[in-house]
Coordinates of C-alpha atoms in Angstrom, one line a residue:
X21 CA -10.4 9.0 -10.8
X22 CA -12.0 6.5 -9.2
X23 CA -13.2 4.9 -6.0
X24 CA -15.7 7.7 -6.2
X25 CA -18.4 5.9 -8.1
X26 CA -18.6 2.8 -5.8
X27 CA -18.7 5.0 -2.7
X28 CA -21.7 6.8 -4.0
X29 CA -23.5 3.6 -4.8
X30 CA -22.6 2.0 -1.5
X31 CA -23.0 5.0 0.9
X32 CA -25.9 6.7 -0.7
X33 CA -28.1 3.7 -0.6
X34 CA -28.7 4.5 3.1
X35 CA -28.3 8.2 3.1
X36 CA -30.5 11.2 2.5
X37 CA -28.8 14.6 2.5
X38 CA -25.2 14.6 3.4
X39 CA -23.2 17.3 5.2
X40 CA -20.9 19.1 2.8
X41 CA -17.2 19.7 3.3
X42 CA -16.1 23.3 3.4
X43 CA -12.7 23.4 1.7
X44 CA -10.7 26.6 1.9
X45 CA -11.4 27.9 -1.6
X46 CA -8.8 30.1 -3.0
X47 CA -10.5 32.9 -4.9
X48 CA -9.9 33.4 -8.6
X49 CA -10.5 36.6 -10.3
X50 CA -12.0 35.7 -13.7
X51 CA -10.4 38.9 -15.1
X52 CA -6.9 37.8 -14.0
X53 CA -5.1 36.5 -17.0
X54 CA -5.7 34.0 -19.7
X55 CA -6.3 31.0 -17.4
X56 CA -9.7 32.4 -16.2
X57 CA -10.4 34.4 -19.3
X58 CA -13.6 32.5 -20.1
X59 CA -14.5 31.4 -16.5
X60 CA -17.4 33.9 -16.1
X61 CA -18.9 32.8 -19.4
X62 CA -19.1 29.1 -18.5
X63 CA -22.6 27.7 -18.2
X64 CA -23.9 26.1 -15.0
X65 CA -24.2 22.3 -14.8
X66 CA -27.8 21.7 -16.0
X67 CA -30.5 19.7 -14.2
X68 CA -32.0 17.5 -17.0
X69 CA -35.7 17.0 -17.1
X70 CA -37.1 13.8 -15.6
X71 CA -38.6 13.0 -19.0
X72 CA -35.1 13.0 -20.4
X73 CA -33.2 11.1 -17.7
X74 CA -35.7 8.4 -16.8
X75 CA -36.1 6.8 -20.3
X76 CA -32.3 7.1 -20.7
X77 CA -31.9 5.3 -17.4
X78 CA -34.2 2.5 -18.5
X79 CA -32.1 2.0 -21.6
X80 CA -28.9 1.7 -19.5
X81 CA -30.4 -0.9 -17.2
X82 CA -32.2 -3.1 -19.7
X83 CA -29.0 -4.9 -21.0
X84 CA -28.1 -5.8 -17.4
X85 CA -31.4 -7.3 -16.3
X86 CA -33.6 -10.3 -17.1
X87 CA -36.9 -9.5 -19.0
X88 CA -38.9 -10.0 -15.8
X89 CA -36.6 -7.8 -13.7
X90 CA -36.6 -5.1 -16.4
X91 CA -40.4 -5.2 -16.6
X92 CA -40.6 -4.6 -12.9
X93 CA -38.0 -1.8 -13.0
X94 CA -39.9 -0.1 -15.9
X95 CA -43.1 0.0 -13.8
X96 CA -41.2 1.5 -10.8
X97 CA -39.5 4.1 -13.0
X98 CA -42.8 5.1 -14.7
X99 CA -44.5 5.3 -11.3
X100 CA -41.7 7.6 -10.1
X101 CA -42.0 9.8 -13.2
X102 CA -45.8 10.3 -12.5
X103 CA -45.5 10.6 -8.7
X104 CA -45.8 13.8 -6.8
X105 CA -42.6 12.9 -4.9
X106 CA -40.6 12.6 -8.1
X107 CA -41.9 16.0 -9.3
X108 CA -41.1 17.5 -5.9
X109 CA -37.5 16.1 -5.8
X110 CA -37.0 17.5 -9.3
X111 CA -38.4 20.9 -8.2
X112 CA -36.0 21.0 -5.1
X113 CA -33.0 20.1 -7.3
X114 CA -33.9 22.8 -9.8
X115 CA -34.3 25.3 -7.0
X116 CA -30.9 24.3 -5.6
X117 CA -29.3 24.8 -9.0
X118 CA -30.9 28.3 -9.3
X119 CA -29.8 29.6 -5.8
X120 CA -28.0 32.9 -6.1
X121 CA -24.3 32.4 -5.5
X122 CA -24.4 28.7 -6.1
X123 CA -22.0 27.9 -8.9
X124 CA -22.7 24.2 -9.3
X125 CA -25.6 22.2 -7.7
X126 CA -23.5 19.1 -7.5
X127 CA -20.2 20.4 -6.2
X128 CA -20.6 20.3 -2.4
X129 CA -22.4 17.0 -2.4
X130 CA -19.9 15.4 -4.8
X131 CA -16.8 16.6 -3.0
X132 CA -18.0 15.3 0.3
X133 CA -19.5 12.0 -0.8
X134 CA -16.8 11.1 -3.2
X135 CA -13.7 12.5 -1.5
X136 CA -13.7 14.6 1.7
X137 CA -16.2 12.4 3.5
X138 CA -14.8 9.2 2.1
X139 CA -12.9 7.3 4.8
X140 CA -11.0 4.5 3.1
X141 CA -7.3 5.1 2.5
X142 CA -6.6 7.5 -0.4
X143 CA -3.9 5.0 -1.5
X144 CA -4.6 2.7 -3.2
X145 CA -8.3 3.5 -3.4
X146 CA -8.6 7.2 -4.5
X147 CA -5.3 8.6 -5.8
X148 CA -4.0 7.9 -9.3
X149 CA -0.6 7.9 -10.9
X150 CA 1.2 8.4 -14.2
X151 CA 4.3 6.4 -15.2
X152 CA 6.8 8.4 -17.3
X153 CA 8.9 7.4 -20.3
X154 CA 12.6 7.1 -19.5
X155 CA 14.7 10.2 -19.9
X156 CA 17.7 9.2 -22.0
X157 CA 19.3 12.6 -21.4
X158 CA 19.4 12.2 -17.6
X159 CA 20.0 8.7 -16.1
X160 CA 21.2 10.0 -12.7
X161 CA 18.1 10.2 -10.5
X162 CA 18.8 13.6 -8.8
X163 CA 19.6 15.0 -12.2
X164 CA 16.3 13.9 -13.6
X165 CA 14.5 15.1 -10.5
X166 CA 16.1 18.5 -10.9
X167 CA 14.9 18.8 -14.5
X168 CA 11.4 17.8 -13.5
X169 CA 11.4 20.4 -10.7
X170 CA 12.5 23.1 -13.1
X171 CA 9.8 22.2 -15.6
X172 CA 7.1 21.9 -13.0
X173 CA 8.2 25.3 -11.5
X174 CA 7.8 27.0 -14.9
X175 CA 4.3 25.5 -15.2
X176 CA 3.6 26.8 -11.7
X177 CA 4.8 30.2 -12.7
X178 CA 2.3 30.3 -15.6
X179 CA -0.5 29.2 -13.3
X180 CA 0.4 31.8 -10.7
X181 CA 0.6 34.6 -13.3
X182 CA -2.5 33.3 -15.0
X183 CA -0.7 33.5 -18.4
X184 CA -1.4 29.8 -18.9
X185 CA -4.4 29.5 -21.2
X186 CA -7.5 27.4 -20.3
X187 CA -7.9 23.9 -21.7
X188 CA -10.1 23.9 -24.7
X189 CA -12.1 21.5 -26.8
X190 CA -13.9 22.0 -30.1
X191 CA -16.9 23.1 -28.1
X192 CA -14.9 25.8 -26.2
X193 CA -13.0 26.5 -23.0
X194 CA -13.0 24.2 -20.0
X195 CA -13.3 25.2 -16.4
X196 CA -10.0 26.2 -14.8
X197 CA -11.2 26.3 -11.2
X198 CA -9.3 23.2 -10.1
X199 CA -5.9 24.9 -11.0
X200 CA -6.4 26.7 -7.7
X201 CA -5.7 23.4 -6.0
X202 CA -2.7 22.2 -8.0
X203 CA 0.3 23.8 -6.3
X204 CA 0.9 24.5 -2.6
X205 CA -2.1 22.5 -1.7
X206 CA -2.8 19.5 0.5
X207 CA -5.7 17.5 1.9
X208 CA -5.9 17.6 5.7
X209 CA -7.7 14.8 7.7
X210 CA -10.6 15.8 9.8
X211 CA -13.8 14.3 11.3
X212 CA -16.3 13.7 9.8
X213 CA -14.9 15.2 6.5
X214 CA -11.5 16.2 5.4
X215 CA -10.7 19.7 4.2
X216 CA -8.4 21.0 1.4
X217 CA -5.9 23.6 2.4
X218 CA -4.2 26.0 -0.1
X219 CA -1.3 28.3 0.6
X220 CA -0.2 31.5 -1.0
X221 CA 2.2 30.7 -3.9
X222 CA 4.3 33.9 -3.5
X223 CA 4.9 33.3 0.2
X224 CA 5.8 29.6 -0.2
X225 CA 8.5 29.2 -2.8
X226 CA 9.8 25.9 -1.4
X227 CA 9.3 22.3 -2.3
X228 CA 9.3 19.3 0.0
X229 CA 11.6 16.3 -0.6
X230 CA 11.5 12.9 1.0
X231 CA 14.3 10.3 1.0
X232 CA 14.6 7.2 3.2
X233 CA 11.4 8.3 5.0
X234 CA 12.9 11.7 6.0
X235 CA 11.4 15.0 4.9
X236 CA 13.2 18.2 3.9
X237 CA 12.1 21.6 2.8
X238 CA 14.1 23.0 -0.2
X239 CA 13.7 26.7 -1.0
X240 CA 13.8 27.2 -4.8
X241 CA 14.7 30.9 -4.6
X242 CA 18.0 32.1 -3.2
X243 CA 19.0 35.8 -3.1
X244 CA 16.0 36.5 -5.4
X245 CA 17.1 34.0 -8.0
X246 CA 15.6 30.7 -8.9
X247 CA 17.9 27.7 -8.3
X248 CA 19.3 26.3 -11.5
X249 CA 18.9 22.6 -12.3
X250 CA 22.5 22.1 -11.4
X251 CA 21.9 23.7 -8.0
X252 CA 18.7 21.7 -7.4
X253 CA 20.6 18.6 -8.3
X254 CA 23.4 19.5 -5.8
X255 CA 20.8 20.1 -3.1
X256 CA 19.1 16.8 -3.8
X257 CA 22.5 15.1 -3.6
X258 CA 23.0 16.6 -0.2
X259 CA 19.6 15.3 0.9
X260 CA 20.3 11.8 -0.4
X261 CA 23.7 11.7 1.3
X262 CA 22.3 12.9 4.6
X263 CA 19.1 10.8 4.6
X264 CA 20.9 7.6 3.6
X265 CA 23.4 7.9 6.4
X266 CA 20.6 8.2 9.1
X267 CA 17.2 6.6 9.9
X268 CA 13.9 8.0 11.0
X269 CA 10.5 6.8 12.0
X270 CA 8.4 6.7 8.8
X271 CA 5.8 9.3 9.7
X272 CA 4.6 9.5 6.1
X273 CA 2.9 6.1 6.4
X274 CA 0.3 7.7 8.6
X275 CA -1.1 9.4 5.5
X276 CA -1.9 5.9 4.0
X277 CA -4.4 5.1 6.7
X278 CA -8.1 5.1 7.0
X279 CA -9.1 8.7 7.2
X280 CA -10.8 8.5 10.6
X281 CA -7.7 6.9 12.1
X282 CA -5.4 9.4 10.3
X283 CA -7.5 12.2 11.7
X284 CA -7.0 10.9 15.2
X285 CA -3.3 10.4 14.6
X286 CA -2.9 13.8 12.9
X287 CA -4.1 15.4 16.1
X288 CA -1.8 13.0 18.1
X289 CA 1.2 14.0 16.0
X290 CA 0.4 17.7 16.1
X291 CA 0.0 17.7 19.9
X292 CA 3.1 15.6 20.6
X293 CA 5.2 18.7 20.3
X294 CA 4.8 22.4 19.3
X295 CA 7.6 21.7 16.7
X296 CA 5.4 19.1 14.9
X297 CA 2.7 21.6 14.1
X298 CA 5.3 23.9 12.5
X299 CA 6.9 20.9 10.6
X300 CA 3.5 19.9 9.3
X301 CA 2.8 23.4 8.1
X302 CA 6.2 23.6 6.3
X303 CA 5.5 20.3 4.6
X304 CA 1.9 21.0 3.7
X305 CA 2.6 24.5 2.3
X306 CA 5.3 23.2 -0.1
X307 CA 4.6 23.7 -3.8
X308 CA 4.8 19.9 -4.3
X309 CA 6.7 16.9 -3.0
X310 CA 9.6 15.1 -4.6
X311 CA 10.0 11.5 -3.5
X312 CA 13.5 10.1 -4.1
X313 CA 12.9 6.4 -3.9
X314 CA 15.7 3.8 -3.4
X315 CA 13.6 1.3 -5.5
X316 CA 14.9 0.1 -8.9
X317 CA 11.8 -1.1 -10.7
X318 CA 12.2 -2.8 -14.1
X319 CA 9.0 -4.5 -15.2
X320 CA 5.8 -2.6 -15.9
X321 CA 4.1 -4.1 -12.9
X322 CA 7.1 -3.2 -10.7
X323 CA 7.2 0.5 -11.6
X324 CA 3.4 0.8 -11.8
X325 CA 3.3 -0.4 -8.2
X326 CA 6.0 2.0 -7.1
X327 CA 4.1 5.0 -8.5
X328 CA 0.7 3.7 -7.4
X329 CA 1.6 3.0 -3.8
X330 CA 5.3 2.3 -3.2
X331 CA 6.2 1.1 0.2
X332 CA 3.9 3.7 1.8
X333 CA 6.6 5.3 3.8
X334 CA 8.5 7.5 1.4
X335 CA 5.4 9.5 0.6
X336 CA 3.0 12.1 2.0
X337 CA -0.2 10.9 0.3
X338 CA -2.2 14.0 1.1
X339 CA 0.0 16.3 -1.0
X340 CA -1.8 17.3 -4.2
X341 CA 1.3 16.6 -6.4
X342 CA 4.1 14.1 -5.8
X343 CA 6.8 13.5 -8.3
X344 CA 8.6 10.2 -7.8
X345 CA 12.1 9.4 -9.0
X346 CA 13.7 6.0 -8.5
X347 CA 17.4 5.2 -8.0
X348 CA 17.5 3.7 -11.6
X349 CA 16.0 6.9 -13.1
X350 CA 12.5 5.6 -13.5
X351 CA 10.1 8.4 -12.7
X352 CA 6.4 9.0 -12.3
X353 CA 3.7 11.1 -10.6
X354 CA 1.0 10.5 -7.9
X355 CA -2.0 12.8 -7.7
X356 CA -4.3 13.3 -4.7
X357 CA -7.8 13.2 -6.3
X358 CA -10.0 15.1 -3.9
X359 CA -9.9 18.6 -5.4
X360 CA -8.5 17.9 -8.9
X361 CA -9.4 15.4 -11.6
X362 CA -6.9 13.9 -14.0
X363 CA -7.1 16.2 -17.0
X364 CA -5.3 19.2 -15.5
X365 CA -2.5 17.0 -14.0
X366 CA -2.3 15.1 -17.3
X367 CA -1.6 18.5 -18.9
X368 CA 1.0 19.4 -16.2
X369 CA 2.8 16.1 -16.6
X370 CA 2.7 16.1 -20.4
X371 CA 4.2 19.6 -20.3
X372 CA 7.0 18.4 -17.9
X373 CA 7.9 15.4 -20.1
X374 CA 7.7 17.4 -23.3
X375 CA 10.1 19.9 -21.7
X376 CA 12.5 17.4 -20.2
X377 CA 12.6 14.5 -22.7
X378 CA 13.4 16.7 -25.7
X379 CA 15.8 19.1 -24.1
X380 CA 13.4 22.1 -24.1
X381 CA 13.5 22.8 -20.3
X382 CA 15.4 25.9 -19.2
X383 CA 18.0 24.5 -16.8
X384 CA 19.5 27.8 -15.9
X385 CA 23.2 28.3 -15.2
X386 CA 25.6 25.3 -14.7
X387 CA 27.3 27.2 -11.9
X388 CA 26.4 26.1 -8.4
X389 CA 26.5 29.1 -6.0
X390 CA 28.7 28.4 -3.0
X391 CA 26.4 30.1 -0.5
X392 CA 23.3 27.9 -0.9
X393 CA 22.0 27.1 2.5
X394 CA 21.6 23.4 3.4
X395 CA 18.2 21.9 2.8
X396 CA 16.0 22.2 5.9
X397 CA 15.4 18.8 7.6
X398 CA 11.8 18.5 8.7
X399 CA 12.1 16.4 11.8
X400 CA 9.1 15.2 13.7
X401 CA 9.1 14.6 17.4
X402 CA 7.8 11.0 17.8
X403 CA 7.1 9.9 21.4
X404 CA 6.1 6.2 21.9
X405 CA 2.4 6.8 21.3
X406 CA 3.2 8.3 17.9
X407 CA 5.7 5.4 17.1
X408 CA 3.0 2.9 17.9
X409 CA 0.5 4.7 15.7
X410 CA 3.0 4.7 12.8
X411 CA 3.8 1.0 13.2
X412 CA 0.1 0.1 13.2
X413 CA -0.6 2.3 10.2
X414 CA 2.3 0.6 8.4
X415 CA 0.9 -2.8 9.1
X416 CA -2.5 -1.9 7.8
X417 CA -1.0 -0.4 4.7
X418 CA 1.1 -3.5 3.9
X419 CA -2.0 -5.7 4.4
X420 CA -4.1 -3.5 1.9
X421 CA -1.3 -3.6 -0.7
X422 CA -0.9 -7.3 -0.3
X423 CA -4.6 -7.8 -1.0
X424 CA -4.2 -6.3 -4.5
X425 CA -3.2 -7.8 -7.8
X426 CA -2.0 -6.0 -10.9
X427 CA -1.4 -6.7 -14.5
X428 CA -0.1 -4.2 -17.0
X429 CA -1.0 -5.0 -20.6
X430 CA 0.9 -3.1 -23.3
X431 CA -1.0 -4.0 -26.5
X432 CA 1.0 -3.2 -29.6
X433 CA -1.4 -4.6 -32.2
X434 CA -2.7 -1.1 -32.7
X435 CA -2.7 2.4 -31.3
X436 CA -4.7 5.6 -31.9
X437 CA -3.5 6.0 -35.5
X438 CA -4.4 2.5 -36.5
X439 CA -7.8 2.6 -34.8
X440 CA -8.7 5.8 -36.7
X441 CA -7.5 4.2 -40.0
X442 CA -10.0 1.4 -39.3
X443 CA -12.7 4.0 -39.0
X444 CA -13.4 4.1 -35.3
X445 CA -13.2 6.4 -32.3
X446 CA -10.1 5.2 -30.3
X447 CA -11.8 5.5 -27.0
X448 CA -14.9 3.6 -28.1
X449 CA -12.8 0.9 -29.8
X450 CA -10.8 0.3 -26.6
X451 CA -13.9 0.3 -24.5
X452 CA -15.4 -2.4 -26.6
X453 CA -12.2 -4.4 -26.4
X454 CA -12.6 -4.2 -22.6
X455 CA -16.2 -5.2 -22.8
X456 CA -15.5 -8.2 -25.0
X457 CA -12.5 -9.2 -22.8
X458 CA -14.8 -9.2 -19.8
X459 CA -17.5 -11.1 -21.6
X460 CA -15.0 -13.8 -22.7
X461 CA -13.9 -14.2 -19.1
X462 CA -17.3 -14.2 -17.4
X463 CA -19.8 -14.9 -20.1
X464 CA -21.9 -11.8 -19.5
X465 CA -21.7 -8.0 -19.4
X466 CA -21.8 -6.1 -16.2
X467 CA -22.1 -2.5 -15.1
X468 CA -19.2 -0.5 -16.3
X469 CA -18.1 3.0 -15.3
X470 CA -16.1 5.3 -17.6
X471 CA -15.2 8.7 -16.4
X472 CA -16.5 11.5 -18.6
X473 CA -15.4 15.1 -18.0
X474 CA -18.0 17.8 -17.4
X475 CA -15.5 20.7 -17.2
X476 CA -17.4 22.5 -20.0
X477 CA -19.5 23.7 -17.0
X478 CA -18.4 26.0 -14.1
X479 CA -16.8 23.8 -11.4
X480 CA -17.7 20.7 -13.4
X481 CA -15.9 17.5 -12.7
X482 CA -17.2 14.2 -14.0
X483 CA -20.3 12.2 -15.1
X484 CA -20.6 8.4 -15.5
X485 CA -20.5 7.2 -19.0
X486 CA -22.3 3.8 -18.7
X487 CA -20.4 1.7 -21.3
X488 CA -22.7 -1.2 -21.3
X489 CA -25.6 -0.8 -23.8
X490 CA -27.9 -3.1 -25.7
X491 CA -25.6 -2.6 -28.6
X492 CA -22.4 -3.5 -26.7
X493 CA -24.0 -6.7 -25.4
X494 CA -25.1 -7.6 -28.9
X495 CA -21.6 -6.9 -30.1
X496 CA -20.1 -9.3 -27.5
X497 CA -22.6 -12.0 -28.4
X498 CA -21.9 -11.7 -32.1
X499 CA -18.1 -12.0 -31.6
X500 CA -18.6 -15.1 -29.4
X501 CA -20.9 -16.8 -31.9
X502 CA -19.1 -19.3 -34.0
X503 CA -21.4 -18.9 -37.0
X504 CA -21.5 -15.1 -37.1
X505 CA -20.1 -13.7 -40.3
X506 CA -17.3 -11.0 -40.3
X507 CA -19.9 -8.6 -41.8
X508 CA -22.3 -9.2 -38.9
X509 CA -19.5 -8.8 -36.4
X510 CA -18.4 -5.6 -38.0
X511 CA -21.9 -4.2 -38.0
X512 CA -22.3 -5.0 -34.3
X513 CA -19.0 -3.4 -33.4
X514 CA -19.9 -0.3 -35.4
X515 CA -23.3 0.0 -33.6
X516 CA -21.7 -0.6 -30.2
X517 CA -19.0 2.1 -30.7
X518 CA -21.6 4.5 -32.1
X519 CA -23.9 4.0 -29.1
X520 CA -20.9 4.5 -26.7
X521 CA -19.9 7.7 -28.4
X522 CA -23.5 9.1 -28.3
X523 CA -23.8 8.4 -24.6
X524 CA -20.3 9.8 -23.9
X525 CA -21.3 13.0 -25.7
X526 CA -24.5 13.3 -23.6
X527 CA -22.4 12.9 -20.4
X528 CA -20.0 15.7 -21.4
X529 CA -23.0 17.9 -21.9
X530 CA -24.2 17.2 -18.4
X531 CA -27.0 14.8 -19.6
X532 CA -25.9 11.5 -18.1
X533 CA -28.2 9.7 -15.7
X534 CA -26.0 9.1 -12.6
X535 CA -25.4 12.6 -11.3
X536 CA -29.0 13.6 -11.9
X537 CA -30.3 10.6 -10.0
X538 CA -27.8 11.3 -7.2
X539 CA -29.1 14.8 -7.0
X540 CA -32.7 13.7 -6.7
X541 CA -31.8 11.2 -4.0
X542 CA -29.9 13.7 -2.0
X543 CA -32.8 16.1 -2.3
X544 CA -34.7 13.9 0.1
X545 CA -35.2 15.4 3.5
X546 CA -34.7 13.4 6.8
X547 CA -37.6 11.2 7.6
X548 CA -39.0 11.2 4.0
X549 CA -39.6 7.8 2.4
X550 CA -37.1 6.8 -0.1
X551 CA -38.7 6.3 -3.5
X552 CA -38.8 2.8 -4.9
X553 CA -36.6 3.7 -7.8
X554 CA -33.7 4.0 -5.3
X555 CA -34.7 0.8 -3.5
X556 CA -34.9 -1.2 -6.7
X557 CA -32.1 -3.8 -7.2
X558 CA -31.7 -2.5 -10.7
X559 CA -30.5 0.8 -9.3
X560 CA -28.0 -0.9 -7.1
X561 CA -26.8 -3.4 -9.7
X562 CA -26.5 -0.8 -12.5
X563 CA -24.2 1.4 -10.3
X564 CA -22.1 -1.4 -8.9
X565 CA -19.1 -0.9 -11.1
X566 CA -17.7 -4.3 -11.9
X567 CA -15.5 -2.4 -14.3
X568 CA -14.3 1.0 -13.4
X569 CA -12.5 2.5 -16.4
X570 CA -10.9 5.7 -17.5
X571 CA -8.7 7.0 -20.3
X572 CA -5.9 9.6 -19.9
X573 CA -3.4 9.7 -22.8
X574 CA 0.0 11.2 -23.4
X575 CA 2.7 10.0 -25.8
X576 CA 5.0 10.5 -22.9
X577 CA 3.3 8.1 -20.5
X578 CA 4.1 4.4 -19.9
X579 CA 0.6 4.0 -18.6
X580 CA -1.3 5.3 -15.6
X581 CA -3.5 3.7 -13.0
X582 CA -5.8 3.5 -10.0
X583 CA -7.6 0.7 -8.1
X584 CA -10.9 -1.2 -8.4
X585 CA -13.9 0.5 -6.8
X586 CA -15.8 -2.6 -5.5
X587 CA -14.3 -5.8 -4.0
X588 CA -15.7 -7.9 -6.9
X589 CA -14.6 -5.5 -9.6
X590 CA -11.6 -4.4 -11.7
X591 CA -10.0 -1.0 -12.1
X592 CA -8.9 -0.5 -15.7
X593 CA -7.0 2.6 -16.5
X594 CA -5.8 2.9 -20.1
X595 CA -3.6 5.1 -22.2
X596 CA -4.0 5.2 -26.0
X597 CA -0.7 6.2 -27.6
X598 CA -0.2 6.5 -31.4
X599 CA 1.5 3.1 -31.5
X600 CA 0.1 1.2 -28.5
X601 CA -2.6 0.8 -25.9
X602 CA -1.4 0.4 -22.2
X603 CA -3.9 -1.0 -19.7
X604 CA -3.4 -1.0 -15.9
X605 CA -5.7 -3.8 -14.6
X606 CA -6.1 -3.8 -10.8
X607 CA -8.2 -6.0 -8.6
X608 CA -8.4 -7.4 -5.1
X609 CA -7.2 -10.9 -4.1
X610 CA -10.3 -12.1 -2.2
X611 CA -13.2 -14.6 -2.1
X612 CA -14.5 -13.4 -5.5
X613 CA -11.7 -15.1 -7.4
X614 CA -10.8 -12.1 -9.7
X615 CA -7.8 -12.5 -12.0
X616 CA -6.2 -9.5 -13.6
X617 CA -3.9 -11.8 -15.7
X618 CA -6.9 -13.6 -17.2
X619 CA -8.8 -10.3 -17.9
X620 CA -5.6 -8.9 -19.6
X621 CA -5.3 -12.1 -21.7
X622 CA -8.9 -11.8 -22.9
X623 CA -8.8 -8.1 -23.6
X624 CA -5.7 -8.8 -25.7
X625 CA -7.5 -11.6 -27.5
X626 CA -10.6 -9.4 -28.0
X627 CA -8.6 -6.5 -29.4
X628 CA -6.8 -8.8 -31.9
X629 CA -10.1 -10.4 -33.1
X630 CA -11.7 -7.0 -33.5
X631 CA -8.9 -5.7 -35.6
X632 CA -8.9 -8.9 -37.7
X633 CA -12.6 -8.7 -38.4
X634 CA -12.4 -5.0 -39.5
X635 CA -9.4 -5.8 -41.8
X636 CA -11.1 -8.9 -43.3
X637 CA -14.1 -6.8 -44.2
X638 CA -12.0 -4.1 -45.7
X639 CA -10.0 -6.6 -47.8
X640 CA -13.3 -8.2 -49.0
X641 CA -14.6 -4.8 -49.9
X642 CA -11.4 -3.9 -51.8
X643 CA -11.5 -7.2 -53.7
X644 CA -15.1 -6.8 -54.7
X645 CA -14.5 -3.4 -56.3
X646 CA -14.1 -3.5 -60.1
X647 CA -10.5 -3.1 -61.2
X648 CA -10.0 -0.4 -63.8

């Protein structure tokens, strides 16, 4: 989830309508199985009224601005609301949303601006990872990898047959469209915008495996029968033995590069030999990629870094799904973000871990058939021009990774259960801990992005939950005021969490401000004057995400993560388990002097203080009650 937001703020300041990418959409018959059972009934993403969005926008910018700056912004926004240009842009956007055959007014714009047209490297800037809990049943890496493959293949079977049910909330079913891009899918670099390629699942029953920078294709069906876990393990052992006894140019590092450079080098690689085009096709059409790493990470920072970016060589970052298993059995997942947000892959990985950690997965026969063909080595022809490109891409990757700092905070003072006992929404409570931690470090609140899913709508993806509110700023001020009473602090915390929850709910209903304002801006035609609302520093400042945050939670994860989205900001991914909160805090090492260690320290301090205040008030209330 996650460089997206800054890209929009940065690129779109100077753009009008953007060209849209044209991914190769795989059709989905809504009548085909449970997965798409409710797809045809999903409502379209709404276009809110200007009279709804603009006052809401003013409420979100007010806590970020001085009184003078806010007064100026208020005049600009009110002028826009009354202007003929504002009304015309709204009319154009409503007309776009109503076009016959258009499923979602935002989809093409969003996919291009945020992903396909975005040119910075996907790792570390766009992709996201999950870190798995250890598997006590399988300490041998290829044994664990084999079990993961079997579980993932069963999930794939349910997707292919459509017998997997749609995700649901209390409000109803969520859009399943992105499941079309889960398996046998890859991003392909192109100028000016990348495309997403999908391959027929029935015709491509192989996975790809990479070890020691060398790629292999491993068919999972032999003589009409799915390979058992024992057979997959044996095949993976053959791959490890073969790859570790040889060396190869690390072609995979090309996928770590700036997308324009990778587009050029993709063409260079493809044209270097007719064999390379076939090799690329075999790799890209695989159901998913299994990365067998020789790393042995121990600390949280070590294994978060392995799954986030690794050494850049033993990967193909464009594959939609990569399962990573280290030589000490540590395992995780890396997701390519362009066509699929985190919730479907969170479901996939939660399923895999539930199946493997608790012995539920069907491993098949323990007998290894003697006639299994050797895994197919996917060897690239690499003339000197390609080797030079690979070396240069590797140097750039190493430099980018070196520019990043990371701290992983496992906070065990509370988890989901304790927060609920205290009377709060777990997500809202953790968001306020992040707000207070940042306030302690910098003495002020700044624009904060939290990803909110809009998958209740057809082809919906995300909206920006603006976590900073007048209530959240007041909460931070109260907690940093020495004379404030516990009761005053508690009231401020309750108000802040309530305001956060109300805004998050509006976002999930398609009624946030950021996507609507983006749509209005992109409705401008070439040569038309940009409205002052989009030239106002308040607009730029309120969408410059000093904190980019997102929650994805599973009891089976040891955290997850992504990068910052602006050079002077932090990326904070968090998992709320029953017993703990795990925060991945990433930032750049640059002239802005950011410090992930310090932010982690203050978030921990904030969380402890918040819990102490709530408990103190509860104890006081209990003591004041008359004893029977």
